[in-house]
């Protein structure tokens, strides 16, 4: 599945899904498996030195879904380093995808 379609699915379904139980929800599996897979398939060798990370949802839905693309030479986790992040938000009646550059810091 291409990246564009994966983004469309997350943007459309995440606001609805996070009102439901997290445990065994099909969207969590989709995000954890399809997001990294689609980046690898669409970008091939270009993405090989990068790590694709997604929100892990430790027991509860995250307020927003996010995807991080990290250069493993610069950062290994969302808590340290800097990286681009795609955030999926619900704003009034629209689903929005925001691309930002973030600097993570954990003491």
Short mmCIF file of N, CA and C in Angstrom, two decimals:
data_model
loop_
_atom_site.label_atom_id
_atom_site.label_comp_id
_atom_site.label_asym_id
_atom_site.label_seq_id
_atom_site.Cartn_x
_atom_site.Cartn_y
_atom_site.Cartn_z
N UNK A 1 0.84 -1.17 0.00
CA UNK A 1 0.00 0.00 0.00
C UNK A 1 0.90 1.24 0.00
N UNK A 2 0.55 2.24 -0.80
CA UNK A 2 1.42 3.42 -0.87
C UNK A 2 1.22 4.34 0.34
N UNK A 3 2.22 5.18 0.57
CA UNK A 3 2.25 6.07 1.74
C UNK A 3 1.03 6.98 1.76
N UNK A 4 0.66 7.52 0.62
CA UNK A 4 -0.48 8.42 0.55
C UNK A 4 -1.74 7.74 1.08
N UNK A 5 -1.98 6.52 0.67
CA UNK A 5 -3.17 5.79 1.12
C UNK A 5 -3.10 5.50 2.62
N UNK A 6 -1.93 5.14 3.12
CA UNK A 6 -1.75 4.90 4.56
C UNK A 6 -2.08 6.17 5.34
N UNK A 7 -1.58 7.32 4.89
CA UNK A 7 -1.87 8.59 5.56
C UNK A 7 -3.37 8.88 5.54
N UNK A 8 -4.03 8.64 4.41
CA UNK A 8 -5.47 8.88 4.30
C UNK A 8 -6.25 8.03 5.30
N UNK A 9 -5.87 6.76 5.42
CA UNK A 9 -6.56 5.85 6.35
C UNK A 9 -6.39 6.32 7.79
N UNK A 10 -5.16 6.66 8.17
CA UNK A 10 -4.92 7.10 9.55
C UNK A 10 -5.68 8.40 9.83
N UNK A 11 -5.59 9.36 8.91
CA UNK A 11 -6.26 10.65 9.11
C UNK A 11 -7.77 10.48 9.25
N UNK A 12 -8.34 9.58 8.50
CA UNK A 12 -9.79 9.38 8.54
C UNK A 12 -10.23 8.54 9.74
N UNK A 13 -9.51 7.48 10.05
CA UNK A 13 -9.97 6.52 11.04
C UNK A 13 -9.50 6.78 12.47
N UNK A 14 -8.36 7.47 12.65
CA UNK A 14 -7.83 7.66 14.00
C UNK A 14 -8.77 8.42 14.94
N UNK A 15 -9.36 9.53 14.51
CA UNK A 15 -10.26 10.25 15.43
C UNK A 15 -11.44 9.38 15.91
N UNK A 16 -11.90 8.50 15.08
CA UNK A 16 -13.01 7.60 15.44
C UNK A 16 -12.49 6.47 16.33
N UNK A 17 -11.37 5.88 15.93
CA UNK A 17 -10.81 4.73 16.66
C UNK A 17 -10.45 5.07 18.09
N UNK A 18 -9.91 6.26 18.32
CA UNK A 18 -9.44 6.58 19.68
C UNK A 18 -10.58 6.77 20.68
N UNK A 19 -11.82 6.73 20.20
CA UNK A 19 -12.99 6.74 21.09
C UNK A 19 -13.39 5.32 21.47
N UNK A 20 -12.73 4.34 20.86
CA UNK A 20 -13.03 2.93 21.10
C UNK A 20 -11.94 2.30 21.95
N UNK A 21 -12.14 1.05 22.35
CA UNK A 21 -11.12 0.35 23.13
C UNK A 21 -9.87 0.14 22.27
N UNK A 22 -8.74 0.32 22.90
CA UNK A 22 -7.45 0.17 22.22
C UNK A 22 -7.09 -1.30 21.99
N UNK A 23 -7.31 -2.11 23.01
CA UNK A 23 -6.86 -3.50 22.96
C UNK A 23 -7.42 -4.23 21.73
N UNK A 24 -6.49 -4.79 20.96
CA UNK A 24 -6.80 -5.55 19.75
C UNK A 24 -7.51 -4.75 18.66
N UNK A 25 -7.42 -3.44 18.71
CA UNK A 25 -8.07 -2.63 17.68
C UNK A 25 -7.30 -2.80 16.36
N UNK A 26 -8.00 -3.02 15.25
CA UNK A 26 -7.32 -3.24 13.97
C UNK A 26 -6.47 -2.06 13.50
N UNK A 27 -6.82 -0.84 13.90
CA UNK A 27 -6.03 0.31 13.47
C UNK A 27 -4.65 0.32 14.11
N UNK A 28 -4.53 -0.14 15.36
CA UNK A 28 -3.20 -0.16 15.98
C UNK A 28 -2.27 -1.12 15.24
N UNK A 29 -2.80 -2.27 14.86
CA UNK A 29 -1.99 -3.22 14.10
C UNK A 29 -1.62 -2.62 12.74
N UNK A 30 -2.58 -1.98 12.10
CA UNK A 30 -2.34 -1.34 10.81
C UNK A 30 -1.21 -0.32 10.92
N UNK A 31 -1.29 0.56 11.93
CA UNK A 31 -0.27 1.60 12.10
C UNK A 31 1.10 0.98 12.36
N UNK A 32 1.18 -0.01 13.22
CA UNK A 32 2.47 -0.62 13.57
C UNK A 32 3.10 -1.41 12.43
N UNK A 33 2.28 -2.01 11.57
CA UNK A 33 2.83 -2.85 10.50
C UNK A 33 2.85 -2.16 9.14
N UNK A 34 1.76 -1.53 8.76
CA UNK A 34 1.66 -0.96 7.41
C UNK A 34 2.47 0.31 7.21
N UNK A 35 2.59 1.12 8.26
CA UNK A 35 3.35 2.38 8.09
C UNK A 35 4.81 2.10 7.74
N UNK A 36 5.56 1.36 8.56
CA UNK A 36 6.96 1.09 8.18
C UNK A 36 7.06 0.34 6.84
N UNK A 37 6.18 -0.61 6.64
CA UNK A 37 6.19 -1.39 5.40
C UNK A 37 5.96 -0.50 4.17
N UNK A 38 5.01 0.41 4.25
CA UNK A 38 4.72 1.26 3.10
C UNK A 38 5.88 2.22 2.79
N UNK A 39 6.55 2.73 3.83
CA UNK A 39 7.71 3.58 3.60
C UNK A 39 8.82 2.79 2.91
N UNK A 40 9.06 1.56 3.38
CA UNK A 40 10.10 0.72 2.75
C UNK A 40 9.75 0.41 1.30
N UNK A 41 8.51 0.06 1.05
CA UNK A 41 8.10 -0.31 -0.31
C UNK A 41 8.10 0.89 -1.26
N UNK A 42 7.62 2.04 -0.79
CA UNK A 42 7.54 3.21 -1.66
C UNK A 42 8.90 3.88 -1.89
N UNK A 43 9.74 3.90 -0.87
CA UNK A 43 10.99 4.65 -0.96
C UNK A 43 12.23 3.79 -1.18
N UNK A 44 12.09 2.48 -1.01
CA UNK A 44 13.19 1.56 -1.28
C UNK A 44 14.49 1.92 -0.60
N UNK A 45 15.57 1.98 -1.37
CA UNK A 45 16.91 2.23 -0.85
C UNK A 45 17.03 3.60 -0.18
N UNK A 46 16.24 4.57 -0.61
CA UNK A 46 16.29 5.92 -0.05
C UNK A 46 16.02 5.91 1.46
N UNK A 47 15.15 5.05 1.92
CA UNK A 47 14.76 5.03 3.34
C UNK A 47 15.59 4.05 4.16
N UNK A 48 16.48 3.31 3.53
CA UNK A 48 17.19 2.22 4.20
C UNK A 48 18.02 2.66 5.42
N UNK A 49 18.56 3.87 5.42
CA UNK A 49 19.36 4.30 6.58
C UNK A 49 18.52 5.00 7.64
N UNK A 50 17.21 5.05 7.42
CA UNK A 50 16.30 5.71 8.37
C UNK A 50 15.45 4.70 9.10
N UNK A 51 14.98 5.11 10.28
CA UNK A 51 14.10 4.27 11.08
C UNK A 51 12.72 4.95 11.10
N UNK A 52 11.69 4.18 10.78
CA UNK A 52 10.33 4.69 10.81
C UNK A 52 9.70 4.25 12.13
N UNK A 53 9.30 5.23 12.96
CA UNK A 53 8.70 4.93 14.26
C UNK A 53 7.27 5.46 14.29
N UNK A 54 6.42 4.77 15.02
CA UNK A 54 5.02 5.18 15.16
C UNK A 54 4.64 5.22 16.64
N UNK A 55 3.55 5.90 16.94
CA UNK A 55 3.05 5.94 18.31
C UNK A 55 2.80 4.52 18.80
N UNK A 56 3.28 4.18 19.99
CA UNK A 56 3.18 2.82 20.52
C UNK A 56 1.89 2.56 21.30
N UNK A 57 1.21 3.58 21.76
CA UNK A 57 -0.05 3.42 22.49
C UNK A 57 0.10 2.48 23.68
N UNK A 58 0.79 2.90 24.68
CA UNK A 58 1.02 2.08 25.88
C UNK A 58 -0.22 2.03 26.76
N UNK A 59 -1.18 1.22 26.37
CA UNK A 59 -2.39 1.04 27.17
C UNK A 59 -3.53 1.97 26.82
N UNK A 60 -3.23 3.12 26.26
CA UNK A 60 -4.26 4.10 25.87
C UNK A 60 -3.91 4.69 24.51
N UNK A 61 -4.93 5.17 23.82
CA UNK A 61 -4.68 5.87 22.56
C UNK A 61 -3.89 7.15 22.83
N UNK A 62 -2.97 7.49 21.97
CA UNK A 62 -2.28 8.78 22.05
C UNK A 62 -3.28 9.86 21.64
N UNK A 63 -3.08 11.06 22.14
CA UNK A 63 -3.96 12.16 21.75
C UNK A 63 -3.97 12.35 20.24
N UNK A 64 -2.79 12.22 19.64
CA UNK A 64 -2.66 12.27 18.19
C UNK A 64 -1.81 11.09 17.72
N UNK A 65 -2.10 10.62 16.53
CA UNK A 65 -1.23 9.60 15.93
C UNK A 65 -0.02 10.33 15.36
N UNK A 66 1.13 9.68 15.38
CA UNK A 66 2.33 10.30 14.82
C UNK A 66 3.23 9.27 14.17
N UNK A 67 3.99 9.75 13.20
CA UNK A 67 4.99 8.94 12.51
C UNK A 67 6.28 9.75 12.51
N UNK A 68 7.36 9.13 12.95
CA UNK A 68 8.68 9.77 13.00
C UNK A 68 9.60 9.06 12.02
N UNK A 69 10.38 9.83 11.28
CA UNK A 69 11.41 9.29 10.41
C UNK A 69 12.74 9.75 10.99
N UNK A 70 13.52 8.81 11.54
CA UNK A 70 14.76 9.24 12.17
C UNK A 70 15.98 8.71 11.42
N UNK A 71 16.97 9.57 11.34
CA UNK A 71 18.27 9.19 10.80
C UNK A 71 19.00 8.50 11.94
N UNK A 72 19.28 7.22 11.80
CA UNK A 72 19.88 6.45 12.90
C UNK A 72 21.26 6.96 13.30
N UNK A 73 21.89 7.76 12.46
CA UNK A 73 23.16 8.37 12.84
C UNK A 73 22.98 9.57 13.75
N UNK A 74 21.76 10.07 13.85
CA UNK A 74 21.47 11.27 14.65
C UNK A 74 20.62 10.94 15.87
N UNK A 75 19.64 10.09 15.68
CA UNK A 75 18.72 9.78 16.78
C UNK A 75 18.19 8.36 16.68
N UNK A 76 17.97 7.74 17.82
CA UNK A 76 17.44 6.37 17.86
C UNK A 76 16.03 6.31 18.45
N UNK A 77 15.59 7.39 19.11
CA UNK A 77 14.26 7.36 19.72
C UNK A 77 13.63 8.75 19.63
N UNK A 78 12.32 8.80 19.86
CA UNK A 78 11.62 10.08 19.82
C UNK A 78 11.98 10.96 21.02
N UNK A 79 12.67 10.40 22.01
CA UNK A 79 13.03 11.15 23.21
C UNK A 79 14.33 11.94 23.05
N UNK A 80 15.14 11.61 22.06
CA UNK A 80 16.43 12.31 21.88
C UNK A 80 16.69 12.55 20.40
N UNK A 81 17.35 13.66 20.12
CA UNK A 81 17.73 13.99 18.75
C UNK A 81 16.69 14.86 18.07
N UNK A 82 16.78 14.98 16.77
CA UNK A 82 15.82 15.76 16.00
C UNK A 82 15.41 14.95 14.77
N UNK A 83 14.21 15.21 14.30
CA UNK A 83 13.63 14.36 13.26
C UNK A 83 12.35 15.00 12.72
N UNK A 84 11.95 14.63 11.50
CA UNK A 84 10.64 15.05 11.01
C UNK A 84 9.56 14.15 11.62
N UNK A 85 8.40 14.73 11.86
CA UNK A 85 7.27 13.97 12.40
C UNK A 85 6.00 14.38 11.66
N UNK A 86 5.19 13.39 11.37
CA UNK A 86 3.86 13.62 10.80
C UNK A 86 2.86 13.40 11.93
N UNK A 87 2.04 14.40 12.21
CA UNK A 87 1.02 14.31 13.26
C UNK A 87 -0.36 14.34 12.60
N UNK A 88 -1.24 13.49 13.08
CA UNK A 88 -2.58 13.38 12.53
C UNK A 88 -3.57 13.94 13.54
N UNK A 89 -4.22 15.05 13.17
CA UNK A 89 -5.09 15.76 14.09
C UNK A 89 -6.50 15.93 13.53
N UNK A 90 -7.43 16.10 14.42
CA UNK A 90 -8.80 16.44 14.05
C UNK A 90 -8.99 17.90 14.44
N UNK A 91 -9.22 18.75 13.47
CA UNK A 91 -9.45 20.18 13.73
C UNK A 91 -10.85 20.54 13.26
N UNK A 92 -11.71 20.84 14.19
CA UNK A 92 -13.11 21.12 13.91
C UNK A 92 -13.69 19.99 13.07
N UNK A 93 -13.99 20.23 11.82
CA UNK A 93 -14.60 19.19 10.98
C UNK A 93 -13.61 18.54 10.03
N UNK A 94 -12.35 18.97 10.08
CA UNK A 94 -11.36 18.47 9.13
C UNK A 94 -10.30 17.61 9.81
N UNK A 95 -9.86 16.60 9.09
CA UNK A 95 -8.70 15.82 9.52
C UNK A 95 -7.48 16.46 8.89
N UNK A 96 -6.46 16.67 9.70
CA UNK A 96 -5.27 17.41 9.26
C UNK A 96 -4.02 16.57 9.50
N UNK A 97 -3.10 16.62 8.54
CA UNK A 97 -1.78 16.00 8.72
C UNK A 97 -0.77 17.15 8.74
N UNK A 98 -0.01 17.23 9.82
CA UNK A 98 0.99 18.29 9.97
C UNK A 98 2.37 17.66 9.95
N UNK A 99 3.26 18.21 9.13
CA UNK A 99 4.65 17.77 9.12
C UNK A 99 5.47 18.82 9.85
N UNK A 100 6.23 18.39 10.82
CA UNK A 100 7.04 19.29 11.65
C UNK A 100 8.43 18.71 11.81
N UNK A 101 9.35 19.55 12.22
CA UNK A 101 10.66 19.07 12.65
C UNK A 101 10.70 19.24 14.16
N UNK A 102 11.02 18.17 14.85
CA UNK A 102 10.96 18.16 16.31
C UNK A 102 12.35 17.86 16.87
N UNK A 103 12.62 18.42 18.04
CA UNK A 103 13.81 18.04 18.78
C UNK A 103 13.36 17.39 20.06
N UNK A 104 13.72 16.11 20.22
CA UNK A 104 13.37 15.38 21.44
C UNK A 104 14.46 15.55 22.48
N UNK A 105 14.06 15.68 23.72
CA UNK A 105 15.03 15.79 24.79
C UNK A 105 14.48 15.09 26.01
N UNK A 106 15.23 14.18 26.54
CA UNK A 106 14.83 13.51 27.78
C UNK A 106 16.03 13.53 28.70
N UNK A 107 15.84 14.04 29.89
CA UNK A 107 16.92 14.17 30.85
C UNK A 107 17.21 12.87 31.53
#
